[in-house]
């Protein structure tokens, strides 16, 4: 009896560990496909039904255009986050944030994933800081000359005849 109970406890904890590992791997895969490969079809297939209704196709296309417009990544994305379970061992959900560094700006991608029958994306959000605007060059301004202009010499007056 003790062996069966021990086996059940081992199974539950190994399932939890496996769920955490798979959730992180799924989040890393989604971030790579979206940020590096710009694979909109992959994202469309992995969105949950609620996320498909929330993030319309035009929104997803615009997000991909923004990512492409940022240019190539200056360094690989750094993903932070955790998988947690709503019922101790079942119903895994993960919240991740991936920092994206580009040549002239930075951004981050927030991602919420969950597992029902398969891993899926519940929320995705791209936040970026616009590149710094260059400071304008000073425009020439009319200024007083550093050397004063000489005062004109008075003209001699003519005498009136008369």
Short mmCIF file of N, CA and C in Angstrom, two decimals:
data_model
loop_
_atom_site.label_atom_id
_atom_site.label_comp_id
_atom_site.label_asym_id
_atom_site.label_seq_id
_atom_site.Cartn_x
_atom_site.Cartn_y
_atom_site.Cartn_z
N UNK A 1 0.83 -1.19 0.00
CA UNK A 1 0.00 0.00 0.00
C UNK A 1 0.87 1.25 0.00
N UNK A 2 1.94 1.20 0.78
CA UNK A 2 2.85 2.34 0.85
C UNK A 2 3.54 2.58 -0.49
N UNK A 3 3.84 1.52 -1.21
CA UNK A 3 4.47 1.65 -2.52
C UNK A 3 3.53 2.32 -3.52
N UNK A 4 2.26 2.00 -3.46
CA UNK A 4 1.28 2.61 -4.37
C UNK A 4 1.14 4.10 -4.06
N UNK A 5 1.05 4.42 -2.79
CA UNK A 5 0.95 5.83 -2.38
C UNK A 5 2.21 6.61 -2.78
N UNK A 6 3.37 6.00 -2.55
CA UNK A 6 4.63 6.64 -2.96
C UNK A 6 4.72 6.83 -4.46
N UNK A 7 4.24 5.86 -5.23
CA UNK A 7 4.22 5.96 -6.69
C UNK A 7 3.30 7.07 -7.16
N UNK A 8 2.15 7.21 -6.48
CA UNK A 8 1.20 8.26 -6.84
C UNK A 8 1.79 9.64 -6.56
N UNK A 9 2.43 9.79 -5.42
CA UNK A 9 3.05 11.08 -5.07
C UNK A 9 4.18 11.40 -6.06
N UNK A 10 4.99 10.40 -6.38
CA UNK A 10 6.07 10.62 -7.36
C UNK A 10 5.50 11.03 -8.71
N UNK A 11 4.42 10.38 -9.15
CA UNK A 11 3.80 10.70 -10.44
C UNK A 11 3.28 12.13 -10.46
N UNK A 12 2.62 12.53 -9.38
CA UNK A 12 2.06 13.88 -9.33
C UNK A 12 3.17 14.93 -9.38
N UNK A 13 4.22 14.74 -8.59
CA UNK A 13 5.31 15.72 -8.58
C UNK A 13 6.10 15.71 -9.89
N UNK A 14 6.29 14.55 -10.48
CA UNK A 14 7.00 14.52 -11.76
C UNK A 14 6.15 15.16 -12.86
N UNK A 15 4.83 15.00 -12.78
CA UNK A 15 3.94 15.66 -13.74
C UNK A 15 4.02 17.18 -13.60
N UNK A 16 4.11 17.63 -12.37
CA UNK A 16 4.23 19.07 -12.12
C UNK A 16 5.54 19.61 -12.68
N UNK A 17 6.64 18.91 -12.42
CA UNK A 17 7.94 19.33 -12.93
C UNK A 17 7.96 19.31 -14.45
N UNK A 18 7.37 18.28 -15.03
CA UNK A 18 7.30 18.16 -16.49
C UNK A 18 6.45 19.30 -17.07
N UNK A 19 5.36 19.65 -16.40
CA UNK A 19 4.51 20.76 -16.86
C UNK A 19 5.26 22.08 -16.84
N UNK A 20 6.05 22.31 -15.79
CA UNK A 20 6.84 23.55 -15.73
C UNK A 20 7.86 23.59 -16.86
N UNK A 21 8.53 22.48 -17.09
CA UNK A 21 9.55 22.43 -18.14
C UNK A 21 8.92 22.62 -19.52
N UNK A 22 7.80 21.94 -19.77
CA UNK A 22 7.12 22.06 -21.06
C UNK A 22 6.54 23.46 -21.28
N UNK A 23 6.02 24.07 -20.23
CA UNK A 23 5.49 25.43 -20.35
C UNK A 23 6.57 26.43 -20.73
N UNK A 24 7.72 26.33 -20.08
CA UNK A 24 8.84 27.23 -20.41
C UNK A 24 9.33 26.98 -21.84
N UNK A 25 9.42 25.70 -22.23
CA UNK A 25 9.87 25.37 -23.59
C UNK A 25 8.88 25.91 -24.62
N UNK A 26 7.58 25.82 -24.34
CA UNK A 26 6.58 26.34 -25.26
C UNK A 26 6.70 27.86 -25.37
N UNK A 27 6.85 28.54 -24.25
CA UNK A 27 6.99 30.01 -24.28
C UNK A 27 8.23 30.41 -25.07
N UNK A 28 9.35 29.73 -24.85
CA UNK A 28 10.57 30.04 -25.60
C UNK A 28 10.37 29.83 -27.10
N UNK A 29 9.65 28.75 -27.46
CA UNK A 29 9.39 28.46 -28.87
C UNK A 29 8.52 29.55 -29.50
N UNK A 30 7.45 29.95 -28.80
CA UNK A 30 6.57 31.00 -29.32
C UNK A 30 7.34 32.29 -29.50
N UNK A 31 8.14 32.66 -28.53
CA UNK A 31 8.90 33.91 -28.62
C UNK A 31 9.87 33.86 -29.79
N UNK A 32 10.54 32.74 -29.97
CA UNK A 32 11.48 32.61 -31.10
C UNK A 32 10.74 32.70 -32.43
N UNK A 33 9.62 31.99 -32.56
CA UNK A 33 8.86 31.99 -33.82
C UNK A 33 8.30 33.38 -34.14
N UNK A 34 7.88 34.10 -33.12
CA UNK A 34 7.27 35.42 -33.34
C UNK A 34 8.34 36.49 -33.54
N UNK A 35 9.34 36.53 -32.67
CA UNK A 35 10.30 37.63 -32.66
C UNK A 35 11.42 37.44 -33.69
N UNK A 36 11.88 36.23 -33.87
CA UNK A 36 13.01 35.99 -34.77
C UNK A 36 12.54 35.58 -36.17
N UNK A 37 11.57 34.64 -36.24
CA UNK A 37 11.12 34.13 -37.54
C UNK A 37 9.94 34.90 -38.12
N UNK A 38 9.27 35.74 -37.33
CA UNK A 38 8.09 36.51 -37.75
C UNK A 38 7.02 35.59 -38.33
N UNK A 39 6.77 34.46 -37.70
CA UNK A 39 5.85 33.43 -38.20
C UNK A 39 4.44 33.69 -37.67
N UNK A 40 3.69 34.44 -38.44
CA UNK A 40 2.34 34.80 -38.02
C UNK A 40 1.41 33.58 -38.04
N UNK A 41 1.61 32.69 -38.97
CA UNK A 41 0.78 31.49 -39.06
C UNK A 41 0.96 30.61 -37.80
N UNK A 42 2.19 30.49 -37.34
CA UNK A 42 2.46 29.73 -36.12
C UNK A 42 1.69 30.33 -34.94
N UNK A 43 1.75 31.66 -34.82
CA UNK A 43 1.03 32.32 -33.73
C UNK A 43 -0.47 32.10 -33.86
N UNK A 44 -1.01 32.21 -35.08
CA UNK A 44 -2.44 32.00 -35.28
C UNK A 44 -2.88 30.61 -34.83
N UNK A 45 -2.05 29.60 -35.09
CA UNK A 45 -2.40 28.23 -34.73
C UNK A 45 -2.29 27.98 -33.22
N UNK A 46 -1.48 28.76 -32.53
CA UNK A 46 -1.26 28.52 -31.10
C UNK A 46 -2.10 29.41 -30.19
N UNK A 47 -2.86 30.34 -30.75
CA UNK A 47 -3.71 31.20 -29.92
C UNK A 47 -4.93 30.44 -29.43
N UNK A 48 -5.33 30.71 -28.20
CA UNK A 48 -6.57 30.12 -27.68
C UNK A 48 -7.76 30.77 -28.40
N UNK A 49 -8.93 30.17 -28.26
CA UNK A 49 -10.12 30.72 -28.92
C UNK A 49 -10.43 32.13 -28.41
N UNK A 50 -10.27 32.33 -27.12
CA UNK A 50 -10.53 33.66 -26.56
C UNK A 50 -9.51 34.67 -27.07
N UNK A 51 -8.26 34.25 -27.21
CA UNK A 51 -7.23 35.15 -27.71
C UNK A 51 -7.46 35.49 -29.18
N UNK A 52 -7.96 34.54 -29.96
CA UNK A 52 -8.27 34.83 -31.37
C UNK A 52 -9.35 35.89 -31.48
N UNK A 53 -10.30 35.85 -30.56
CA UNK A 53 -11.36 36.87 -30.57
C UNK A 53 -10.83 38.21 -30.07
N UNK A 54 -9.91 38.17 -29.11
CA UNK A 54 -9.37 39.41 -28.55
C UNK A 54 -8.37 40.06 -29.49
N UNK A 55 -7.47 39.27 -30.06
CA UNK A 55 -6.43 39.80 -30.97
C UNK A 55 -6.83 39.46 -32.39
N UNK A 56 -7.51 40.39 -33.02
CA UNK A 56 -8.01 40.18 -34.38
C UNK A 56 -6.85 40.02 -35.35
N UNK A 57 -7.08 39.42 -36.52
CA UNK A 57 -6.00 39.21 -37.48
C UNK A 57 -5.25 40.49 -37.86
N UNK A 58 -5.95 41.60 -37.97
CA UNK A 58 -5.27 42.86 -38.32
C UNK A 58 -4.32 43.29 -37.21
N UNK A 59 -4.71 43.08 -35.96
CA UNK A 59 -3.84 43.42 -34.84
C UNK A 59 -2.59 42.57 -34.87
N UNK A 60 -2.75 41.27 -35.12
CA UNK A 60 -1.59 40.37 -35.17
C UNK A 60 -0.66 40.73 -36.32
N UNK A 61 -1.24 41.08 -37.48
CA UNK A 61 -0.43 41.48 -38.63
C UNK A 61 0.34 42.76 -38.33
N UNK A 62 -0.32 43.71 -37.68
CA UNK A 62 0.34 44.97 -37.33
C UNK A 62 1.48 44.73 -36.34
N UNK A 63 1.28 43.83 -35.37
CA UNK A 63 2.33 43.51 -34.42
C UNK A 63 3.54 42.92 -35.15
N UNK A 64 3.29 42.04 -36.10
CA UNK A 64 4.39 41.45 -36.88
C UNK A 64 5.11 42.51 -37.70
N UNK A 65 4.37 43.45 -38.26
CA UNK A 65 4.99 44.53 -39.03
C UNK A 65 5.87 45.40 -38.14
N UNK A 66 5.41 45.68 -36.93
CA UNK A 66 6.24 46.43 -35.99
C UNK A 66 7.53 45.67 -35.69
N UNK A 67 7.41 44.38 -35.42
CA UNK A 67 8.60 43.58 -35.11
C UNK A 67 9.58 43.57 -36.29
N UNK A 68 9.06 43.43 -37.50
CA UNK A 68 9.93 43.46 -38.68
C UNK A 68 10.57 44.84 -38.85
N UNK A 69 9.82 45.87 -38.54
CA UNK A 69 10.32 47.24 -38.68
C UNK A 69 11.42 47.58 -37.68
N UNK A 70 11.46 46.89 -36.56
CA UNK A 70 12.51 47.13 -35.57
C UNK A 70 13.87 46.67 -36.08
N UNK A 71 13.87 45.76 -37.05
CA UNK A 71 15.12 45.23 -37.58
C UNK A 71 15.54 43.98 -36.82
N UNK A 72 16.74 43.50 -37.13
CA UNK A 72 17.20 42.28 -36.45
C UNK A 72 17.57 42.56 -34.99
N UNK A 73 17.45 41.53 -34.18
CA UNK A 73 17.81 41.66 -32.76
C UNK A 73 19.31 41.85 -32.61
N UNK A 74 19.70 42.71 -31.69
CA UNK A 74 21.12 42.93 -31.41
C UNK A 74 21.69 41.78 -30.58
N UNK A 75 20.83 41.15 -29.77
CA UNK A 75 21.24 39.98 -28.98
C UNK A 75 20.02 39.10 -28.80
N UNK A 76 20.21 37.82 -28.48
CA UNK A 76 19.06 36.92 -28.33
C UNK A 76 18.10 37.40 -27.23
N UNK A 77 16.80 37.12 -27.39
CA UNK A 77 15.84 37.55 -26.38
C UNK A 77 16.08 36.87 -25.04
N UNK A 78 15.92 37.63 -23.98
CA UNK A 78 16.04 37.10 -22.62
C UNK A 78 14.64 36.95 -22.04
N UNK A 79 14.26 35.70 -21.77
CA UNK A 79 12.91 35.42 -21.29
C UNK A 79 12.94 35.10 -19.81
N UNK A 80 12.05 35.77 -19.09
CA UNK A 80 11.89 35.53 -17.65
C UNK A 80 10.42 35.20 -17.41
N UNK A 81 10.18 34.38 -16.42
CA UNK A 81 8.80 34.06 -16.08
C UNK A 81 8.71 32.71 -15.40
N UNK A 82 7.50 32.33 -15.08
CA UNK A 82 7.26 31.10 -14.34
C UNK A 82 5.98 30.44 -14.78
N UNK A 83 5.93 29.15 -14.58
CA UNK A 83 4.71 28.39 -14.76
C UNK A 83 4.15 28.11 -13.37
N UNK A 84 2.89 28.38 -13.17
CA UNK A 84 2.25 28.09 -11.89
C UNK A 84 1.01 27.23 -12.15
N UNK A 85 0.52 26.61 -11.12
CA UNK A 85 -0.61 25.69 -11.23
C UNK A 85 -1.75 26.22 -10.39
N UNK A 86 -2.95 26.27 -10.97
CA UNK A 86 -4.09 26.79 -10.23
C UNK A 86 -4.64 25.76 -9.25
N UNK A 87 -4.38 24.47 -9.50
CA UNK A 87 -4.86 23.45 -8.56
C UNK A 87 -3.70 22.54 -8.14
N UNK A 88 -2.64 23.15 -7.69
CA UNK A 88 -1.44 22.51 -7.17
C UNK A 88 -0.69 21.65 -8.19
N UNK A 89 -1.39 20.78 -8.92
CA UNK A 89 -0.69 19.89 -9.84
C UNK A 89 -1.27 19.93 -11.25
N UNK A 90 -2.46 20.50 -11.41
CA UNK A 90 -3.12 20.50 -12.70
C UNK A 90 -3.42 21.94 -13.12
N UNK A 91 -3.79 22.08 -14.37
CA UNK A 91 -4.11 23.38 -14.96
C UNK A 91 -2.92 24.34 -14.90
N UNK A 92 -1.84 24.01 -15.61
CA UNK A 92 -0.67 24.89 -15.61
C UNK A 92 -0.89 26.15 -16.44
N UNK A 93 -0.37 27.25 -15.95
CA UNK A 93 -0.40 28.55 -16.64
C UNK A 93 0.97 29.18 -16.46
N UNK A 94 1.39 29.90 -17.47
CA UNK A 94 2.69 30.55 -17.39
C UNK A 94 2.61 32.00 -17.80
N UNK A 95 3.36 32.83 -17.14
CA UNK A 95 3.44 34.26 -17.46
C UNK A 95 4.92 34.54 -17.72
N UNK A 96 5.21 35.06 -18.92
CA UNK A 96 6.59 35.28 -19.33
C UNK A 96 6.75 36.68 -19.90
N UNK A 97 7.96 37.19 -19.76
CA UNK A 97 8.31 38.49 -20.34
C UNK A 97 9.67 38.32 -20.99
N UNK A 98 9.73 38.67 -22.25
CA UNK A 98 10.97 38.53 -23.00
C UNK A 98 11.48 39.92 -23.37
N UNK A 99 12.70 40.23 -22.92
CA UNK A 99 13.31 41.52 -23.23
C UNK A 99 13.97 41.43 -24.60
N UNK A 100 13.63 42.38 -25.47
CA UNK A 100 14.14 42.39 -26.84
C UNK A 100 15.03 43.61 -27.02
N UNK A 101 16.24 43.41 -27.45
CA UNK A 101 17.18 44.51 -27.64
C UNK A 101 17.49 44.64 -29.13
N UNK A 102 17.17 45.79 -29.68
CA UNK A 102 17.45 46.08 -31.08
C UNK A 102 18.59 47.10 -31.16
N UNK A 103 19.03 47.41 -32.36
CA UNK A 103 20.17 48.31 -32.54
C UNK A 103 19.90 49.70 -31.95
N UNK A 104 18.70 50.23 -32.17
CA UNK A 104 18.45 51.60 -31.72
C UNK A 104 17.27 51.74 -30.76
N UNK A 105 16.73 50.63 -30.27
CA UNK A 105 15.63 50.72 -29.31
C UNK A 105 15.49 49.40 -28.58
N UNK A 106 14.63 49.41 -27.59
CA UNK A 106 14.37 48.18 -26.83
C UNK A 106 12.86 47.96 -26.77
N UNK A 107 12.49 46.71 -26.54
CA UNK A 107 11.08 46.35 -26.45
C UNK A 107 10.97 45.13 -25.55
N UNK A 108 9.74 44.77 -25.21
CA UNK A 108 9.54 43.50 -24.52
C UNK A 108 8.20 42.92 -24.96
N UNK A 109 8.16 41.58 -24.92
CA UNK A 109 6.99 40.83 -25.31
C UNK A 109 6.47 40.11 -24.08
N UNK A 110 5.22 40.38 -23.73
CA UNK A 110 4.58 39.71 -22.60
C UNK A 110 3.72 38.59 -23.15
N UNK A 111 3.80 37.44 -22.50
CA UNK A 111 3.14 36.24 -23.01
C UNK A 111 2.53 35.47 -21.85
N UNK A 112 1.27 35.09 -21.98
CA UNK A 112 0.61 34.23 -21.01
C UNK A 112 0.18 32.96 -21.74
N UNK A 113 0.60 31.82 -21.21
CA UNK A 113 0.29 30.54 -21.84
C UNK A 113 -0.44 29.65 -20.84
N UNK A 114 -1.17 28.68 -21.38
CA UNK A 114 -1.85 27.71 -20.52
C UNK A 114 -1.95 26.39 -21.28
N UNK A 115 -2.29 25.35 -20.54
CA UNK A 115 -2.44 24.05 -21.17
C UNK A 115 -3.82 23.51 -20.87
N UNK A 116 -4.56 23.26 -21.95
CA UNK A 116 -5.83 22.55 -21.82
C UNK A 116 -5.56 21.14 -22.36
N UNK A 117 -5.83 20.93 -23.64
CA UNK A 117 -5.41 19.67 -24.27
C UNK A 117 -4.03 19.81 -24.88
N UNK A 118 -3.65 21.05 -25.18
CA UNK A 118 -2.32 21.37 -25.70
C UNK A 118 -1.93 22.74 -25.17
N UNK A 119 -0.66 23.08 -25.27
CA UNK A 119 -0.21 24.41 -24.83
C UNK A 119 -0.73 25.44 -25.82
N UNK A 120 -1.18 26.58 -25.30
CA UNK A 120 -1.73 27.64 -26.13
C UNK A 120 -1.39 29.00 -25.55
N UNK A 121 -1.45 30.01 -26.40
CA UNK A 121 -1.19 31.39 -25.99
C UNK A 121 -2.52 32.04 -25.63
N UNK A 122 -2.61 32.54 -24.39
CA UNK A 122 -3.83 33.21 -23.94
C UNK A 122 -3.74 34.72 -24.12
N UNK A 123 -2.57 35.28 -23.89
CA UNK A 123 -2.37 36.73 -24.03
C UNK A 123 -0.99 36.98 -24.61
N UNK A 124 -0.91 38.00 -25.44
CA UNK A 124 0.39 38.41 -25.99
C UNK A 124 0.34 39.92 -26.14
N UNK A 125 1.43 40.57 -25.77
CA UNK A 125 1.46 42.03 -25.82
C UNK A 125 2.88 42.48 -26.11
N UNK A 126 3.01 43.38 -27.06
CA UNK A 126 4.31 43.94 -27.43
C UNK A 126 4.36 45.38 -26.96
N UNK A 127 5.40 45.71 -26.20
CA UNK A 127 5.60 47.07 -25.69
C UNK A 127 7.00 47.50 -26.10
N UNK A 128 7.12 48.71 -26.66
CA UNK A 128 8.42 49.19 -27.07
C UNK A 128 8.57 50.66 -26.76
N UNK A 129 9.82 51.07 -26.67
CA UNK A 129 10.15 52.48 -26.49
C UNK A 129 10.60 53.00 -27.85
N UNK A 130 10.04 54.10 -28.31
CA UNK A 130 10.46 54.60 -29.62
C UNK A 130 11.93 55.01 -29.58
N UNK A 131 12.59 54.93 -30.73
CA UNK A 131 14.00 55.33 -30.74
C UNK A 131 14.12 56.81 -30.40
N UNK A 132 15.24 57.19 -29.81
CA UNK A 132 15.40 58.60 -29.44
C UNK A 132 15.43 59.47 -30.69
N UNK A 133 14.79 60.61 -30.57
CA UNK A 133 14.79 61.54 -31.69
C UNK A 133 16.11 62.32 -31.67
N UNK A 134 16.69 62.51 -32.83
CA UNK A 134 17.95 63.25 -32.85
C UNK A 134 17.72 64.71 -32.48
N UNK A 135 18.67 65.28 -31.80
CA UNK A 135 18.54 66.69 -31.43
C UNK A 135 18.77 67.53 -32.68
N UNK A 136 17.92 68.50 -32.90
CA UNK A 136 18.06 69.31 -34.11
C UNK A 136 19.32 70.18 -34.04
N UNK A 137 19.89 70.40 -35.21
CA UNK A 137 21.06 71.27 -35.28
C UNK A 137 20.60 72.71 -35.05
N UNK A 138 21.42 73.51 -34.41
CA UNK A 138 20.99 74.89 -34.17
C UNK A 138 20.87 75.64 -35.49
N UNK A 139 19.83 76.42 -35.57
CA UNK A 139 19.62 77.20 -36.78
C UNK A 139 20.32 78.55 -36.63
N UNK A 140 20.85 79.08 -37.73
CA UNK A 140 21.54 80.37 -37.62
C UNK A 140 20.56 81.46 -37.23
N UNK A 141 20.99 82.29 -36.34
CA UNK A 141 20.15 83.38 -35.83
C UNK A 141 20.91 84.68 -36.07
N UNK A 142 20.15 85.68 -36.48
CA UNK A 142 20.77 86.99 -36.66
C UNK A 142 21.18 87.51 -35.29
N UNK A 143 22.45 87.84 -35.16
CA UNK A 143 22.95 88.33 -33.89
C UNK A 143 23.75 89.59 -34.13
N UNK A 144 23.91 90.34 -33.08
CA UNK A 144 24.69 91.56 -33.17
C UNK A 144 26.13 91.19 -33.48
N UNK A 145 26.74 92.00 -34.30
CA UNK A 145 28.12 91.75 -34.69
C UNK A 145 29.03 92.04 -33.50
N UNK A 146 30.08 91.25 -33.31
CA UNK A 146 30.94 91.48 -32.17
C UNK A 146 31.74 92.78 -32.29
N UNK A 147 31.99 93.25 -33.51
CA UNK A 147 32.70 94.53 -33.66
C UNK A 147 31.68 95.57 -34.07
N UNK A 148 31.67 96.71 -33.40
CA UNK A 148 30.68 97.73 -33.74
C UNK A 148 31.00 98.35 -35.11
N UNK A 149 29.97 98.76 -35.77
CA UNK A 149 30.17 99.45 -37.06
C UNK A 149 30.56 100.89 -36.76
N UNK A 150 31.45 101.43 -37.55
CA UNK A 150 31.86 102.82 -37.29
C UNK A 150 30.71 103.78 -37.55
N UNK A 151 30.70 104.84 -36.80
CA UNK A 151 29.68 105.86 -36.99
C UNK A 151 30.05 106.66 -38.23
N UNK A 152 29.07 106.98 -39.03
CA UNK A 152 29.37 107.74 -40.25
C UNK A 152 29.86 109.15 -39.91
N UNK A 153 30.79 109.63 -40.70
CA UNK A 153 31.28 111.00 -40.50
C UNK A 153 30.26 111.97 -41.06
N UNK A 154 30.02 113.08 -40.35
CA UNK A 154 29.02 114.03 -40.84
C UNK A 154 29.51 114.74 -42.11
N UNK A 155 28.60 114.98 -42.99
CA UNK A 155 28.90 115.70 -44.24
C UNK A 155 28.98 117.20 -43.94
N UNK A 156 29.94 117.86 -44.55
CA UNK A 156 30.00 119.32 -44.31
C UNK A 156 28.76 119.99 -44.88
N UNK A 157 28.27 121.03 -44.19
CA UNK A 157 27.05 121.74 -44.62
C UNK A 157 27.42 122.88 -45.54
N UNK A 158 26.62 123.06 -46.47
CA UNK A 158 26.83 124.19 -47.41
C UNK A 158 26.09 125.41 -46.89
N UNK A 159 26.70 126.49 -47.13
CA UNK A 159 26.06 127.74 -46.73
C UNK A 159 25.09 128.17 -47.79
N UNK A 160 24.00 128.73 -47.37
CA UNK A 160 23.01 129.21 -48.28
C UNK A 160 23.41 130.59 -48.79
N UNK A 161 23.18 130.85 -50.03
CA UNK A 161 23.44 132.17 -50.58
C UNK A 161 22.24 133.04 -50.39
N UNK A 162 22.54 134.06 -50.12
CA UNK A 162 21.50 134.84 -50.09
C UNK A 162 20.95 135.97 -49.69
#
